[in-house]
Short mmCIF file of N, CA and C in Angstrom, two decimals:
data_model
loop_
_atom_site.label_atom_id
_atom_site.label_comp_id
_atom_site.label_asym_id
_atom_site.label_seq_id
_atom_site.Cartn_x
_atom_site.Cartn_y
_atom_site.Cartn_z
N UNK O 43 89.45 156.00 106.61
CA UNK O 43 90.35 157.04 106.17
C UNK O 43 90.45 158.15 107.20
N UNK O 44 90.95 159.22 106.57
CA UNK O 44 91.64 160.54 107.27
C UNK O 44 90.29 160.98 108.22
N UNK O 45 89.05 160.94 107.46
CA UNK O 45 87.58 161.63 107.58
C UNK O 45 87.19 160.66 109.22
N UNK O 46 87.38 159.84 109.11
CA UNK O 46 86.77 158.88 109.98
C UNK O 46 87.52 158.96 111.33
N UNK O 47 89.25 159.41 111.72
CA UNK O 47 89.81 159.45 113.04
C UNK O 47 88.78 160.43 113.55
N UNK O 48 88.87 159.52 114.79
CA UNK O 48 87.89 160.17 115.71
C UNK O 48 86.28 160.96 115.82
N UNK O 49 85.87 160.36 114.61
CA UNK O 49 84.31 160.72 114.42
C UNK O 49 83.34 159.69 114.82
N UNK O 50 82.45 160.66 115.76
CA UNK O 50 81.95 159.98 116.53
C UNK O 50 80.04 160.28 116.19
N UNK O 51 79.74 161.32 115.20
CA UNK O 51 79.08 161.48 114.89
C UNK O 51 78.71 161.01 113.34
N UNK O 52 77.70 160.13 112.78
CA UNK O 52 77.82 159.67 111.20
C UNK O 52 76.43 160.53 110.81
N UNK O 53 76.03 160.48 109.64
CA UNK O 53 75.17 160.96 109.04
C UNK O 53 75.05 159.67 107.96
N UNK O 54 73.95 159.52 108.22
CA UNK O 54 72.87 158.13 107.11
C UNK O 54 72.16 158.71 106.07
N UNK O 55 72.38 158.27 105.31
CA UNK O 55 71.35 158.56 104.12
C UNK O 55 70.98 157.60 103.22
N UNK O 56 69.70 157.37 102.76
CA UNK O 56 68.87 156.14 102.14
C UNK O 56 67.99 155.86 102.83
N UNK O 57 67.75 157.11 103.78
CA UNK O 57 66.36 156.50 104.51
C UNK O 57 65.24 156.68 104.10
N UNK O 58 64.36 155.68 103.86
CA UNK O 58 62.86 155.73 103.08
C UNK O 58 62.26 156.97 103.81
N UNK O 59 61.68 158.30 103.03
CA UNK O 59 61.01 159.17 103.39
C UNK O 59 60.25 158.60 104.25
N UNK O 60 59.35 157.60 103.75
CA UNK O 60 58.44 157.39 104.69
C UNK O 60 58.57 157.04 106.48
N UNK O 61 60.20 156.80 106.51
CA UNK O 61 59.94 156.61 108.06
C UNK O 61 59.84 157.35 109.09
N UNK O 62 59.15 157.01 109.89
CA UNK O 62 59.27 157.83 111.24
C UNK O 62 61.06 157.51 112.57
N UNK O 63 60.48 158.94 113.05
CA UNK O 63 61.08 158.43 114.08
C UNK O 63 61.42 157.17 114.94
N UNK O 64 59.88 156.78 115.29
CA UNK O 64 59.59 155.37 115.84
C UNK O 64 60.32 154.37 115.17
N UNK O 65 60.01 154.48 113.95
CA UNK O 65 60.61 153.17 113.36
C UNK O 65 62.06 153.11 113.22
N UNK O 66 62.95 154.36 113.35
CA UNK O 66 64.08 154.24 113.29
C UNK O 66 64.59 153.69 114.38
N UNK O 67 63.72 154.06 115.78
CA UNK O 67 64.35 153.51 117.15
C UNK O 67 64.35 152.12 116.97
N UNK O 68 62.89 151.57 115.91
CA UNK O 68 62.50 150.16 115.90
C UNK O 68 64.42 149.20 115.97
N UNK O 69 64.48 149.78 114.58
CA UNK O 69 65.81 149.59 113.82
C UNK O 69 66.99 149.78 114.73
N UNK O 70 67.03 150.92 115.43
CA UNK O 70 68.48 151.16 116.26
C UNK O 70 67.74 151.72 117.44
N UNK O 71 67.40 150.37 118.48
CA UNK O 71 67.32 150.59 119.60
C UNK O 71 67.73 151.56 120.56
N UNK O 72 67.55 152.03 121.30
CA UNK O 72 68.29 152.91 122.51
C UNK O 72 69.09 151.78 123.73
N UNK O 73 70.61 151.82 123.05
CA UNK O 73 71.09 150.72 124.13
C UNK O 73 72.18 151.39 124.81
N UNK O 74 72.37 152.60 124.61
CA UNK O 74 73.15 153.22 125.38
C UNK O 74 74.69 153.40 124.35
N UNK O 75 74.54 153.06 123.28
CA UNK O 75 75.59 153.29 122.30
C UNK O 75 75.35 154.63 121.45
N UNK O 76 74.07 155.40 121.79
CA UNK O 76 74.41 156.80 121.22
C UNK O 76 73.70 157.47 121.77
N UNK O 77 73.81 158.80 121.68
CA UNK O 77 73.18 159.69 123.03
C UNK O 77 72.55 160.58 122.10
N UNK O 78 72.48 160.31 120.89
CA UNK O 78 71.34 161.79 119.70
C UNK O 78 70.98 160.93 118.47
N UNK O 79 69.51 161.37 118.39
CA UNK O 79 69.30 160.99 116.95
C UNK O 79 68.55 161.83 116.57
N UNK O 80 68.67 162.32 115.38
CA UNK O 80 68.04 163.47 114.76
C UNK O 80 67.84 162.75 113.07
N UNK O 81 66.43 163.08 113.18
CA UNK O 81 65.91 162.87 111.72
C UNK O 81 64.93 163.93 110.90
N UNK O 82 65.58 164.60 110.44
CA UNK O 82 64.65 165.81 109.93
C UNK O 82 63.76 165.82 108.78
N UNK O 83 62.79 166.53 109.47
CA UNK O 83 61.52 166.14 107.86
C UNK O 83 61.26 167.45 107.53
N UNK O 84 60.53 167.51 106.39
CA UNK O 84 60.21 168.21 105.79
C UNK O 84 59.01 169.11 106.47
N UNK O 85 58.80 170.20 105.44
CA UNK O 85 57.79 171.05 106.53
C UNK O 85 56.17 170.10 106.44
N UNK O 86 55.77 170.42 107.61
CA UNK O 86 54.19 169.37 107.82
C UNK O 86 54.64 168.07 108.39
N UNK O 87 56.11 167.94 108.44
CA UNK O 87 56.71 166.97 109.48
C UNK O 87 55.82 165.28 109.06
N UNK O 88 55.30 165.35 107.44
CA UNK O 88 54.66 163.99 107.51
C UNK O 88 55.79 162.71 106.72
N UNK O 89 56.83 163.59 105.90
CA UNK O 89 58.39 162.61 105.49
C UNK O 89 59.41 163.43 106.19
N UNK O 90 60.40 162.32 106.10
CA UNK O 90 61.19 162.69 106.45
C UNK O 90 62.30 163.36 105.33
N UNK O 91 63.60 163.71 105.62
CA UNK O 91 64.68 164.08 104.31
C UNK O 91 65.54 163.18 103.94
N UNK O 92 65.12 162.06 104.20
CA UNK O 92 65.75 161.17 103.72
C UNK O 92 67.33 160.39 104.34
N UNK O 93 67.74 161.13 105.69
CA UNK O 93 68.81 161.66 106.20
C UNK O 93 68.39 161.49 107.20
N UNK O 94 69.56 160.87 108.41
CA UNK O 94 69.57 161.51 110.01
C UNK O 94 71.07 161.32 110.30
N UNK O 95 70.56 162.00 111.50
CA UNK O 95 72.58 161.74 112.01
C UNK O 95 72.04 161.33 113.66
N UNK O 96 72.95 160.79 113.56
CA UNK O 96 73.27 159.63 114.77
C UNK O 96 74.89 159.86 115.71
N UNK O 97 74.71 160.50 117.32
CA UNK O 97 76.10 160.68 117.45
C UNK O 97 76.39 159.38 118.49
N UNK O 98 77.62 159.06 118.10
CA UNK O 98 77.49 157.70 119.47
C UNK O 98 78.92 158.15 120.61
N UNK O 99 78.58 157.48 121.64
CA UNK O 99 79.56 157.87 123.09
C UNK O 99 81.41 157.37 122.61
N UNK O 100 81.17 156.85 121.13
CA UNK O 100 82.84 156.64 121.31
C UNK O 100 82.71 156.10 119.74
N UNK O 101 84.29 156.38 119.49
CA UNK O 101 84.38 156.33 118.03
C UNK O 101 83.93 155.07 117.52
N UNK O 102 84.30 153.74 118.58
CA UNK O 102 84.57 152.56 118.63
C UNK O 102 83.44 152.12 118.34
N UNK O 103 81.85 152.54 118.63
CA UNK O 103 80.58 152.34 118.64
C UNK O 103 80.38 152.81 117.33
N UNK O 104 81.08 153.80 116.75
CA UNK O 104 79.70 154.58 116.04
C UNK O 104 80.88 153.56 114.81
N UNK O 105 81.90 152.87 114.15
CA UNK O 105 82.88 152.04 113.69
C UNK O 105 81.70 150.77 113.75
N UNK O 106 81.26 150.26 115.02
CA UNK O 106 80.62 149.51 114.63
C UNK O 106 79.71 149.48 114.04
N UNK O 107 78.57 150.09 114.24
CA UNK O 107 77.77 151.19 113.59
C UNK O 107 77.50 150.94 112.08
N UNK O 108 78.39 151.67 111.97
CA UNK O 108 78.62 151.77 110.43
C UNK O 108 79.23 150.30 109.51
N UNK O 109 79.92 150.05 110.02
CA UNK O 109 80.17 148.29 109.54
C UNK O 109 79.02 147.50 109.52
N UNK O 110 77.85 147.21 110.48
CA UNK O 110 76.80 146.69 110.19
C UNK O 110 76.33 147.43 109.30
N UNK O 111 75.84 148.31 109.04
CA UNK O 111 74.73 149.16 108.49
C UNK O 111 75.13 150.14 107.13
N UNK O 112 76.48 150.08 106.37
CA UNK O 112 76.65 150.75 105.70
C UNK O 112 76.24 149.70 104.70
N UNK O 113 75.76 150.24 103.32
CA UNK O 113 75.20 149.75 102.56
C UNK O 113 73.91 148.31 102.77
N UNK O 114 73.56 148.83 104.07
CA UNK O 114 72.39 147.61 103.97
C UNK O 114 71.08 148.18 103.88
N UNK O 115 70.32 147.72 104.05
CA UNK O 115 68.82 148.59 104.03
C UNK O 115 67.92 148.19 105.51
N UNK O 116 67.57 149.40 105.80
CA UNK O 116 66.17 149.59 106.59
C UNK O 116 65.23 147.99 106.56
N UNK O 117 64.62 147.74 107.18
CA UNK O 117 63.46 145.91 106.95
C UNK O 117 62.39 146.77 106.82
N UNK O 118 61.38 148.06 106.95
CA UNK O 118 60.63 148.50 106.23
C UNK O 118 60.51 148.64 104.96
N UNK O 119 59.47 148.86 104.38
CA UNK O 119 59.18 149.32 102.62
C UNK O 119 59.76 149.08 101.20
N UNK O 120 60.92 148.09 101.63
CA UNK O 120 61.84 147.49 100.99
C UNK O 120 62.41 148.41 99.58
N UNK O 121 62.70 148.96 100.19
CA UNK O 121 63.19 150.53 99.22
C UNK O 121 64.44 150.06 98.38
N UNK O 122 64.68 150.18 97.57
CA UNK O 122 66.26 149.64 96.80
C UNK O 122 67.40 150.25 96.73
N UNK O 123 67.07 151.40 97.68
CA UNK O 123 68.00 152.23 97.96
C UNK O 123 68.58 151.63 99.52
N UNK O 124 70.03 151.60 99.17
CA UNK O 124 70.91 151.24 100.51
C UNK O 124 71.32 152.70 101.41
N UNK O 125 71.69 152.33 102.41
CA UNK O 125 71.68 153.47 103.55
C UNK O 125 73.56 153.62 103.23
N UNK O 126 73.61 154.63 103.06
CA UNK O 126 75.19 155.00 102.98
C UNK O 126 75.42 155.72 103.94
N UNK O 127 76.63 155.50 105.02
CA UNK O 127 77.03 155.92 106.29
C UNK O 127 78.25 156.71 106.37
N UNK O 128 78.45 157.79 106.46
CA UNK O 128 79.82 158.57 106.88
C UNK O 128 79.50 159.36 107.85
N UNK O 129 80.68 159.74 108.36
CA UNK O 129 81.02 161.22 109.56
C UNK O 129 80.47 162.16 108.79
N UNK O 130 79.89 162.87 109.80
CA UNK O 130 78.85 164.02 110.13
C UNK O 130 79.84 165.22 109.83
N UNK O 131 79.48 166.49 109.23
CA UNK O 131 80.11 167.27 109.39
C UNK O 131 80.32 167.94 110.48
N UNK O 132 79.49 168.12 111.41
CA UNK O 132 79.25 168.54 112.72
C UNK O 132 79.50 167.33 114.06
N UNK O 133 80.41 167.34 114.47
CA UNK O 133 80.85 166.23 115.59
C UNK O 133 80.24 166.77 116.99
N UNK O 134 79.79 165.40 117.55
CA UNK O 134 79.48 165.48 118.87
C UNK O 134 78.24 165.98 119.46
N UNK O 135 77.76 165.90 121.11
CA UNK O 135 76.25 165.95 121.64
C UNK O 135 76.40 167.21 121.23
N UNK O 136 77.41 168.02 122.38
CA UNK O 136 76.94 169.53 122.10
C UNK O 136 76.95 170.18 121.06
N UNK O 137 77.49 169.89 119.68
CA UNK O 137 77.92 171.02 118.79
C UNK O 137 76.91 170.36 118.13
N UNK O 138 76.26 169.16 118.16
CA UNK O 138 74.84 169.13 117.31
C UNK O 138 73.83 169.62 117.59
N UNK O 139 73.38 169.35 119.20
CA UNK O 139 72.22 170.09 119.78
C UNK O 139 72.63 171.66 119.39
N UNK O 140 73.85 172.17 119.56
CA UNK O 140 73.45 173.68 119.08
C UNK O 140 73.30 174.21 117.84
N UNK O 141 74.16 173.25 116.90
CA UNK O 141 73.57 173.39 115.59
C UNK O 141 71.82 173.11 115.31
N UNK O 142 71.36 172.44 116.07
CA UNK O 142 69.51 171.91 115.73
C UNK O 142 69.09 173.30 116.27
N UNK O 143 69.70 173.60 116.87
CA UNK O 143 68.81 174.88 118.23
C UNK O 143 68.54 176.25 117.12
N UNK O 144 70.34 176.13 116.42
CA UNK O 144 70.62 177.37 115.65
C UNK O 144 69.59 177.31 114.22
N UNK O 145 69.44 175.82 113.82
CA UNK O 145 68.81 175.79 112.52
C UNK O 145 66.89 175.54 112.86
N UNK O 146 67.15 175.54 114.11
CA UNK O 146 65.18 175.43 114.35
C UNK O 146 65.05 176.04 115.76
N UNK O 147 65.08 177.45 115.85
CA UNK O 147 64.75 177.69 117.48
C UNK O 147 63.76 177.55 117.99
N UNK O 148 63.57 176.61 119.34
CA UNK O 148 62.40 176.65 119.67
C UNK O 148 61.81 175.05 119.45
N UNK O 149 62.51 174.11 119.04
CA UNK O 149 62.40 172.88 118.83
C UNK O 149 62.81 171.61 119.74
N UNK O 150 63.60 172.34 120.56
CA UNK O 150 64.15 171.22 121.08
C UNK O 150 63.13 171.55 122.55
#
């Protein structure tokens, strides 16, 4: 739809608290199809929020993206909750890194 021209940034949700970072790379390798991943946890940084956003280098990637992975699940912890995928409210490298900067200074 309307939401989706040209979004290149998605936001996931259904992710088992319990994962880490690591394991998300496990899941979505670094192959050069997205240049940010941000997964924010809670304070004591030992879950996560359930949530990350993911921006990729072209709409065309982050389309694929989401076609594999919308409504499927994580291969950890076998959670019964499916990962639901849409555009990010915040598009793109820079306007996310400055949104993370603005909502945690001192983090990056």
């Amino acid at each position: 739809g309307a939401a989706w021209a040209g979004a290149t940034t998605l936001m996931i949700r259904g992710i088992p608290t319990s994962y880490t970072l690591e394991m998300l790379l496990e899941e979505w390798p670094v192959d050069g199809s997205y240049d940010f991943l941000y997964l924010p946890c809670r304070a004591g940084g030992k879950t996560n929020l359930g949530l990350a956003f993911v921006n990729f280098v072209s709409e065309e990637r982050a389309s694929g993206f989401r076609s594999l992975w919308h409504r499927s699940r994580l291969a950890r912890f076998r959670s019964a909750r499916c990962l639901i995928v849409c555009a990010a409210k915040v598009q793109g490298l820079e306007a996310n890194v400055e949104e993370l900067r603005g909502e945690a200074p001192g983090r990056l």
